[in-house]
Short mmCIF file of C-alpha atoms and ligand atoms in Angstrom, two decimals:
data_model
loop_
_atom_site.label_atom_id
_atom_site.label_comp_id
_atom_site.label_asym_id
_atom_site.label_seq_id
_atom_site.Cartn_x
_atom_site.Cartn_y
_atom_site.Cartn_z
CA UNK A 10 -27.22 48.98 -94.89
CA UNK A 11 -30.47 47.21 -95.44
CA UNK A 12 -33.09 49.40 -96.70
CA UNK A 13 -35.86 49.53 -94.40
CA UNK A 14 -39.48 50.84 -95.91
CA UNK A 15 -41.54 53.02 -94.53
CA UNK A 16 -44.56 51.63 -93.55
CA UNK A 17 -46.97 52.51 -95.79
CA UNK A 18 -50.77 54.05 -95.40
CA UNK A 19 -50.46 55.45 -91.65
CA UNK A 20 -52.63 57.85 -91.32
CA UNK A 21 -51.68 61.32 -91.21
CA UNK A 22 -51.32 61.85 -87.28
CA UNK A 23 -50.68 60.20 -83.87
CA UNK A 24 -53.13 61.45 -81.32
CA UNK A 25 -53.95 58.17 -79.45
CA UNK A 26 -51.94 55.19 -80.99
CA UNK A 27 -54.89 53.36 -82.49
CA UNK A 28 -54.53 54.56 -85.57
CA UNK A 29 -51.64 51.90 -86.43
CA UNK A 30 -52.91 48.54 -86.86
CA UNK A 31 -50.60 45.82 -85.48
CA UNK A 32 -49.11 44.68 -88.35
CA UNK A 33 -48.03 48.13 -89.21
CA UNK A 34 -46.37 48.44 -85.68
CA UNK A 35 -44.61 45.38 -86.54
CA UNK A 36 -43.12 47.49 -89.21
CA UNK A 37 -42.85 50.46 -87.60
CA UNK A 38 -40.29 48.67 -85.07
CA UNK A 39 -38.26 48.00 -87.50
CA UNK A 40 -38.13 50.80 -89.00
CA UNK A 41 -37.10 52.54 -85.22
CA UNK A 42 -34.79 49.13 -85.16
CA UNK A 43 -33.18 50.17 -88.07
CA UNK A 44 -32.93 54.46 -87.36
CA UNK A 45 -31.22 53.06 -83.74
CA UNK A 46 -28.60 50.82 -85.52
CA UNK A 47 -27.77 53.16 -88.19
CA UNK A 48 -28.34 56.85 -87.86
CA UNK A 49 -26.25 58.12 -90.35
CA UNK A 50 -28.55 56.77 -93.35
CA UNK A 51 -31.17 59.21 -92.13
CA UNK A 52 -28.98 62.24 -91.32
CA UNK A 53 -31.20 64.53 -94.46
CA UNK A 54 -34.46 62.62 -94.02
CA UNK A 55 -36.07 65.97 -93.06
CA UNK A 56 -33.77 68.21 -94.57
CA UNK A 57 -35.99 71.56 -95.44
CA UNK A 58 -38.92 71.01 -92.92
CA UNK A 59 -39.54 73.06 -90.19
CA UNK A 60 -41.88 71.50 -87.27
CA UNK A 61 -43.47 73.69 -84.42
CA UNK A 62 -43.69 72.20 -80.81
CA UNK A 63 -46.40 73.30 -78.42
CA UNK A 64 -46.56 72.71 -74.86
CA UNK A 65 -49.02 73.90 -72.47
CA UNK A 66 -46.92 71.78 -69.95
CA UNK A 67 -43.67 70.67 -68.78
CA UNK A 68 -41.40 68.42 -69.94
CA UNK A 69 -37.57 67.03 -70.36
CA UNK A 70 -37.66 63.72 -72.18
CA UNK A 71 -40.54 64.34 -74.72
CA UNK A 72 -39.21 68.18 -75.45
CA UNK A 73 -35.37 67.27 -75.97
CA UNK A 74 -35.62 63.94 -77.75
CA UNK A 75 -38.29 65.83 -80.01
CA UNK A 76 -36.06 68.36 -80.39
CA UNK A 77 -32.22 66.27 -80.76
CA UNK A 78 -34.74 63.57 -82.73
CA UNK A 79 -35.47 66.49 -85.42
CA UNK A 80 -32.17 67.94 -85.27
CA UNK A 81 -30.27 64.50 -86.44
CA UNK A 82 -33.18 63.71 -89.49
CA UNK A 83 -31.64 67.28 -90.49
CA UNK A 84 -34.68 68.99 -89.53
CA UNK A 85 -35.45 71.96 -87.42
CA UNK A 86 -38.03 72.95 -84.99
CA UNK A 87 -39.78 75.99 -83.38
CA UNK A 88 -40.70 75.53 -79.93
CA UNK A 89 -43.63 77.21 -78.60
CA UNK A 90 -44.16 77.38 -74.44
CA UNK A 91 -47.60 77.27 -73.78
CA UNK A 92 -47.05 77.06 -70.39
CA UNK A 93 -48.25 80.34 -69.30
CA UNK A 94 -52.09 80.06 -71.24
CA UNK A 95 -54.06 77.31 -72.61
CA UNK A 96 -54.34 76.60 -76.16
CA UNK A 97 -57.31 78.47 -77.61
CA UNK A 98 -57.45 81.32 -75.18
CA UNK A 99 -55.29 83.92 -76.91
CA UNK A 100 -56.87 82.69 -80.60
CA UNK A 101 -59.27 80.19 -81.65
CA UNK A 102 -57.35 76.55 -82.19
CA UNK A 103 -58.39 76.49 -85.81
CA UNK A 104 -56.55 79.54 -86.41
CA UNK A 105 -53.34 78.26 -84.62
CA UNK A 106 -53.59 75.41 -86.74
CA UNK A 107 -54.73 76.82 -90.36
CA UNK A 108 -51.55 79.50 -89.92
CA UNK A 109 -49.03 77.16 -88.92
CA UNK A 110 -50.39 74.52 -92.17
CA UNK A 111 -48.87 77.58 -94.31
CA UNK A 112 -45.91 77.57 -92.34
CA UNK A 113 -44.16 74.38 -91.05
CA UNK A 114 -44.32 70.77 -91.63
CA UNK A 115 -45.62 69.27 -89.06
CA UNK A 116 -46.83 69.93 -85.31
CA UNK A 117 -45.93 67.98 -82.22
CA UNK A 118 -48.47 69.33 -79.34
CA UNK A 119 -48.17 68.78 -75.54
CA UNK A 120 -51.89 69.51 -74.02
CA UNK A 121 -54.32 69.00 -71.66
CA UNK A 122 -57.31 68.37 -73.37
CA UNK A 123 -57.12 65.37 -76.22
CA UNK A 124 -60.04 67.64 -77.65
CA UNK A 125 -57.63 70.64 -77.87
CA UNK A 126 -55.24 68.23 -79.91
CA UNK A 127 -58.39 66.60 -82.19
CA UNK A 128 -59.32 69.99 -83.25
CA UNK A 129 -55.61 71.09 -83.92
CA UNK A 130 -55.61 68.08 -86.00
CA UNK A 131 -58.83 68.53 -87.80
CA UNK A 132 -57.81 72.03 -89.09
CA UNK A 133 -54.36 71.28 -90.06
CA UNK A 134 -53.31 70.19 -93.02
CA UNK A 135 -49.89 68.84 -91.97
CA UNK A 136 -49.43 65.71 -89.09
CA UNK A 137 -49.91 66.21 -85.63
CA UNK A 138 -48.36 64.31 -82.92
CA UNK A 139 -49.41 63.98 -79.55
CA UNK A 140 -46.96 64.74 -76.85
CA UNK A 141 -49.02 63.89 -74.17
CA UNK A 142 -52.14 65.04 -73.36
CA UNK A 143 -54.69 64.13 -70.20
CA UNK A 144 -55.75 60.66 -72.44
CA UNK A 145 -52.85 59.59 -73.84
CA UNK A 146 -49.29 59.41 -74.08
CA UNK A 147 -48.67 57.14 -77.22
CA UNK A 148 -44.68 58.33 -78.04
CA UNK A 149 -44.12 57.39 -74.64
CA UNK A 150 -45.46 53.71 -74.91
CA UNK A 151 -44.02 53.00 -78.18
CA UNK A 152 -40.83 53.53 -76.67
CA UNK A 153 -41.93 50.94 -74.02
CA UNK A 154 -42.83 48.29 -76.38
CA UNK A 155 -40.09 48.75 -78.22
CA UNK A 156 -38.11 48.58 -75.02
CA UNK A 157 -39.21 45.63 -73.98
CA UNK A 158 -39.23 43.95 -77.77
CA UNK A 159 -35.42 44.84 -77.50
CA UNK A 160 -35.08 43.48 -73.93
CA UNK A 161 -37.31 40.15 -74.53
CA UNK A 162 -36.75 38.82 -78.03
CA UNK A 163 -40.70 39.39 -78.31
CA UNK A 164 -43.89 41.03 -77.25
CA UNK A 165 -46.15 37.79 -78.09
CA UNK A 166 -47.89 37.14 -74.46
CA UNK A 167 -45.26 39.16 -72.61
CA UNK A 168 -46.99 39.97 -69.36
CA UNK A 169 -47.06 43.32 -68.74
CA UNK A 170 -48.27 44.48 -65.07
CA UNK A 171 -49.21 48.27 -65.10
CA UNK A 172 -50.08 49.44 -61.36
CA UNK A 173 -51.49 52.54 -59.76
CA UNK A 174 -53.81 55.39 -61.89
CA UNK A 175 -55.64 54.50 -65.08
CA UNK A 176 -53.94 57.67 -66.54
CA UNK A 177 -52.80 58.74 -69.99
CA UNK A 178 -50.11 56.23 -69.69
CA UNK A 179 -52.04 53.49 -68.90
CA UNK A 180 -54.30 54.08 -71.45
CA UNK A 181 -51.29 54.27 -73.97
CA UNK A 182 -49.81 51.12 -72.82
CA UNK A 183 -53.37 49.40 -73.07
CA UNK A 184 -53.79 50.60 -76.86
CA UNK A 185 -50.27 49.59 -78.02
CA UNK A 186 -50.21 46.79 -75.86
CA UNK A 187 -53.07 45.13 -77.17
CA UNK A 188 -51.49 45.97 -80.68
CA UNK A 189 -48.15 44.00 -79.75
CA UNK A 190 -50.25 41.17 -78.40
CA UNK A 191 -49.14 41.27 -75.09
CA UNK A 192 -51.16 40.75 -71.93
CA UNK A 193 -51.30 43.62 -69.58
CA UNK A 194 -52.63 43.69 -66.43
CA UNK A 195 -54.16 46.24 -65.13
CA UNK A 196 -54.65 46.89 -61.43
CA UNK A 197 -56.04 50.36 -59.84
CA UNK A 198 -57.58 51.60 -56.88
CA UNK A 199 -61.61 52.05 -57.33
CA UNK A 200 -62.71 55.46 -58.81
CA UNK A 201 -58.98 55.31 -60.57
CA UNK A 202 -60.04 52.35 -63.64
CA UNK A 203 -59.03 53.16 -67.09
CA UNK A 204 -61.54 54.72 -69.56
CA UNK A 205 -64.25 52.04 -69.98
CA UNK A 206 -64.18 52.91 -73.97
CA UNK A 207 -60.37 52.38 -74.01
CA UNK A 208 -60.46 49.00 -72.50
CA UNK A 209 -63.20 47.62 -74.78
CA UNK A 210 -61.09 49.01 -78.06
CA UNK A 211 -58.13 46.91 -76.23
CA UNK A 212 -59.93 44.35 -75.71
CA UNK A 213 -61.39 44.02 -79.36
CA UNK A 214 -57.87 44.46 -80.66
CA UNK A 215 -56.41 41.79 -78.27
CA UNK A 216 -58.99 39.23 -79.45
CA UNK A 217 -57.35 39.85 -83.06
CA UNK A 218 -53.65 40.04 -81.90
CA UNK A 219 -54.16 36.82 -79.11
CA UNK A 220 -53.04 39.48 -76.58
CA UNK A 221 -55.15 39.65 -73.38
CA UNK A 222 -56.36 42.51 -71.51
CA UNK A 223 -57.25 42.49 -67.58
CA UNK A 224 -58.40 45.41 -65.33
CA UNK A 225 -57.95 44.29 -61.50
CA UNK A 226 -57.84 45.36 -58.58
CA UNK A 227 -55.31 43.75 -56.16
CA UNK A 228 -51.97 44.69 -57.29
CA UNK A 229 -50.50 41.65 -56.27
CA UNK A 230 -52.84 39.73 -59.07
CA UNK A 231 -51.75 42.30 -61.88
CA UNK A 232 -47.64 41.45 -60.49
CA UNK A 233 -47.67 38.01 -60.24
CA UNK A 234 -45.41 36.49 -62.99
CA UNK A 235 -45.12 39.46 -64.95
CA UNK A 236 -42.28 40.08 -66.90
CA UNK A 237 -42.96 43.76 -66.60
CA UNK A 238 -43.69 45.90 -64.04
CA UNK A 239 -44.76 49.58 -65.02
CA UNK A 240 -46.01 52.33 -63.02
CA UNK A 241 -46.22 56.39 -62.67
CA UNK A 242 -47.11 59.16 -60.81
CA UNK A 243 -50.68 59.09 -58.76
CA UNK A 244 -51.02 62.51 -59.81
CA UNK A 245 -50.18 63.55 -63.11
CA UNK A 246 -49.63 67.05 -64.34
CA UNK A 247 -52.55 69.55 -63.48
CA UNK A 248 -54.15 67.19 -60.74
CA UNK A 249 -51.43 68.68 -58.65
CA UNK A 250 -54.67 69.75 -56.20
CA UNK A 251 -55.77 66.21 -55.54
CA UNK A 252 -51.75 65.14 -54.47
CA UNK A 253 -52.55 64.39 -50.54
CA UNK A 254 -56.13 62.42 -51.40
CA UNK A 255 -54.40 60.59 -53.46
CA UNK A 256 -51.58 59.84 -51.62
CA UNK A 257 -54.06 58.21 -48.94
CA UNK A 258 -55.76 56.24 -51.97
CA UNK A 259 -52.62 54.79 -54.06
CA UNK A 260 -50.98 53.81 -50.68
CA UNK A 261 -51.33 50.33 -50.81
CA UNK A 262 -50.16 50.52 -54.53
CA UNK A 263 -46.82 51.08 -54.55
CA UNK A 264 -44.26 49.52 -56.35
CA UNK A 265 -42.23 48.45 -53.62
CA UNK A 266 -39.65 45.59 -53.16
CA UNK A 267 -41.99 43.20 -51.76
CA UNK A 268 -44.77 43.79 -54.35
CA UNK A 269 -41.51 43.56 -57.33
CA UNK A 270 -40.35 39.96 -55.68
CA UNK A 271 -43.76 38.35 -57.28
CA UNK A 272 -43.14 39.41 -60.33
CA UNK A 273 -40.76 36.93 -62.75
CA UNK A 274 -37.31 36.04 -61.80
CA UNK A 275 -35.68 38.20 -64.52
CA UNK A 276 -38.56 41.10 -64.50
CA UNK A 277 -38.02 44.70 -65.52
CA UNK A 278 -39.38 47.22 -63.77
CA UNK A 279 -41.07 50.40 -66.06
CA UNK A 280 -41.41 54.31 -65.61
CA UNK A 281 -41.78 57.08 -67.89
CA UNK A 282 -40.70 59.64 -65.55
CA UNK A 283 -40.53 61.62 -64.04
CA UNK A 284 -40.83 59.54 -60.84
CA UNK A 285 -41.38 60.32 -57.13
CA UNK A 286 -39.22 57.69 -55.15
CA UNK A 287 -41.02 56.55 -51.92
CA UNK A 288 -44.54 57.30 -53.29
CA UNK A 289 -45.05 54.90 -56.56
CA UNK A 290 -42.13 53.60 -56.40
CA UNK A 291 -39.09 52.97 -53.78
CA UNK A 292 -35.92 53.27 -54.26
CA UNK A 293 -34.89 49.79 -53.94
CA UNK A 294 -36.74 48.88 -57.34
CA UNK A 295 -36.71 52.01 -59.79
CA UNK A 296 -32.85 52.22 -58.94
CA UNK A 297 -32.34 47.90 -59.03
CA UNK A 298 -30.67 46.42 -61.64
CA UNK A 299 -33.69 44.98 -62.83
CA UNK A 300 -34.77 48.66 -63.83
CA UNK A 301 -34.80 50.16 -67.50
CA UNK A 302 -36.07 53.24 -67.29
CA UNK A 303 -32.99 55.20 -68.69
CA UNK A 304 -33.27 52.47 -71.70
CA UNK A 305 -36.66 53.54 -72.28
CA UNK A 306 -35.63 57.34 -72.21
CA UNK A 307 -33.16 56.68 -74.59
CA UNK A 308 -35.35 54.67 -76.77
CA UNK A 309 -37.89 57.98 -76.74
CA UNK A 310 -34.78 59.31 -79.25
CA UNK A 311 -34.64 56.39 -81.73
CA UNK A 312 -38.35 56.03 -81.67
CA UNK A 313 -39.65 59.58 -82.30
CA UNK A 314 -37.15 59.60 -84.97
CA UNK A 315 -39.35 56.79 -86.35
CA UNK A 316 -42.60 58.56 -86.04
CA UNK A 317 -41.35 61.82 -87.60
CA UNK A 318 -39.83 59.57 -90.35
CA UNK A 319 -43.18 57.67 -90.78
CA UNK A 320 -45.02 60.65 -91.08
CA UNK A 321 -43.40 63.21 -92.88
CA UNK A 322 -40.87 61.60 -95.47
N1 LIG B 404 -41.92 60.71 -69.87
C1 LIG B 404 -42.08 61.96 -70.33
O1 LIG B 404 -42.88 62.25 -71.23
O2 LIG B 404 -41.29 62.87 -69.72
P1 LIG B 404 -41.40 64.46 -69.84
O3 LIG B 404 -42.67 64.86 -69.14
O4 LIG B 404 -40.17 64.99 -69.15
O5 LIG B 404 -41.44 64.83 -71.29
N1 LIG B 405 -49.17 60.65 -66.16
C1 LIG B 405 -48.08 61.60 -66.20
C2 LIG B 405 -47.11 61.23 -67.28
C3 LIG B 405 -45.90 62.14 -67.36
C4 LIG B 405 -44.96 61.78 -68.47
C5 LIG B 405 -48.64 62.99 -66.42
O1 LIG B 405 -49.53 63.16 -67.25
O2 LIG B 405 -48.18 63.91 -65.74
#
């Protein structure tokens, strides 16, 4: 077995995804390349550490690939439901995160403030990873990339169409995407754009990686000749409230079969999941052959393993 390096000088934590630069996600898909292909060479890479998981909300995918993920580097983990209480409310979060320093190895934290997960990070002297919080979702679109570096040979100008809310994912896809050098296309209702300060970073980084970055507003602009076709929920965990307005709103941005038919002739459609079939999506595309979405579940696994390698061998 080849010996694959760890890339070197990542910073301590992944909160957003823009802490990589995009030569160091070049390495760090290999390195998840490499942990997919042969998972036996990395059976003790955490042997003796202990991580804690916190999650102030749901989950399947990011919980038990975390969990299975920590489990086969040898590993173990704590989880903590947070369901029931937000973080900070029974204890300050700098005491949460200066007792568990003393403790465990490293914290992977599902929230819904980014500022909940900053300030875990700020006071704790071991990595945190974000799980997901209400800006980002970067484990989620690593996978992707690396999904669709798998699937394409490439991520050099793939076109990447991303339609609906300019949610956590969307943000996450923007920041790695621009990394990878891909062009994404953005296309949301009004009101519903990505983070202005998000899009400029993207931007910036495209310029360097000859990716491109577009924020529309048809979705048949963002569709047309993409390779990819991603979307998710129009309401995402805790906007649960807003469900019927934006049902109305995101109506005419559905991924449907007749908006997927102007995409490329061998196009892949994208969710992270969970998925509401006949809202964002129908049917007739998320279960097509021309979906991956169980790909990109599985590749949550192999790439997490790659973070938690990256980060705390
Ligand atoms: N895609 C994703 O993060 O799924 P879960 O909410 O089930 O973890
Ligand atoms: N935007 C969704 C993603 C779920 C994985 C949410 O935050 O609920």
């Amino acid at each position: 077995m080849d010996a694959v390096a760890t890339p070197t000088a990542l910073k301590h934590d992944l909160l957003t995804g823009a802490e990589w630069t995009p030569a160091q996600l070049r390495d760090f898909f290999r390195l998840a390349a490499q942990i997919k292909a042969h998972p036996d060479g990395y059976r003790s890479a955490l042997a003796g550490r202990v991580l804690t998981m916190i999650f102030e909300k749901p989950s399947l995918r990011t919980r038990v690939t975390f969990e299975t993920g920590i489990a086969n580097l040898g590993g173990t983990v704590i989880f903590l439901d947070h369901t029931a209480s937000r973080l900070g409310e029974r204890e300050p979060i700098r005491d949460i995160a200066k007792n568990l320093e003393r403790w465990v190895q490293g914290i992977v934290a599902r929230v819904f403030a980014q500022e909940a997960l900053d300030e875990l990070a700020r006071n704790a002297n071991v990595p945190v990873i974000n799980a997901l919080s209400d800006k980002f979702h970067p484990c989620q679109a690593l996978a992707d990339f690396f999904t669709l570096e798998e699937r394409f040979g490439g991520l050099r100008g793939l076109k990447l169409a991303y339609v609906g809310d300019g949610n956590n994912m969307c943000h996450s896809l923007l920041v790695t995407g621009a990394r990878c050098g891909a062009h994404v296309r953005v296309a949301t209702p009004e009101g519903y754009e990505p983070n202005a300060a998000i899009v400029a970073e993207a931007k910036r980084v495209a310029r360097e990686t000859r990716g491109k970055i577009e924020i529309l507003r048809a979705p048949e602009e963002a569709v047309s000749g993409a390779q990819a076709v991603y979307t998710d929920v129009w309401a995402s965990m805790g906007q649960e409230s807003e469900t019927a307005k934006r049902e109305v709103t995101f109506a005419a941005y559905q991924v449907n079969e007749a908006l997927f038919a102007q995409a490329a002739r061998d196009a892949v459609f994208l969710h992270c999941l969970p998925a509401h079939r006949g809202l964002e999506v129908t049917p007739g595309v998320i279960d097509s052959p021309h979906s991956i979405i169980y790909d990109q579940a599985e590749n949550r696994l192999h790439v997490q393993k790659a973070i938690l390698h990256t980060l705390l061998t």
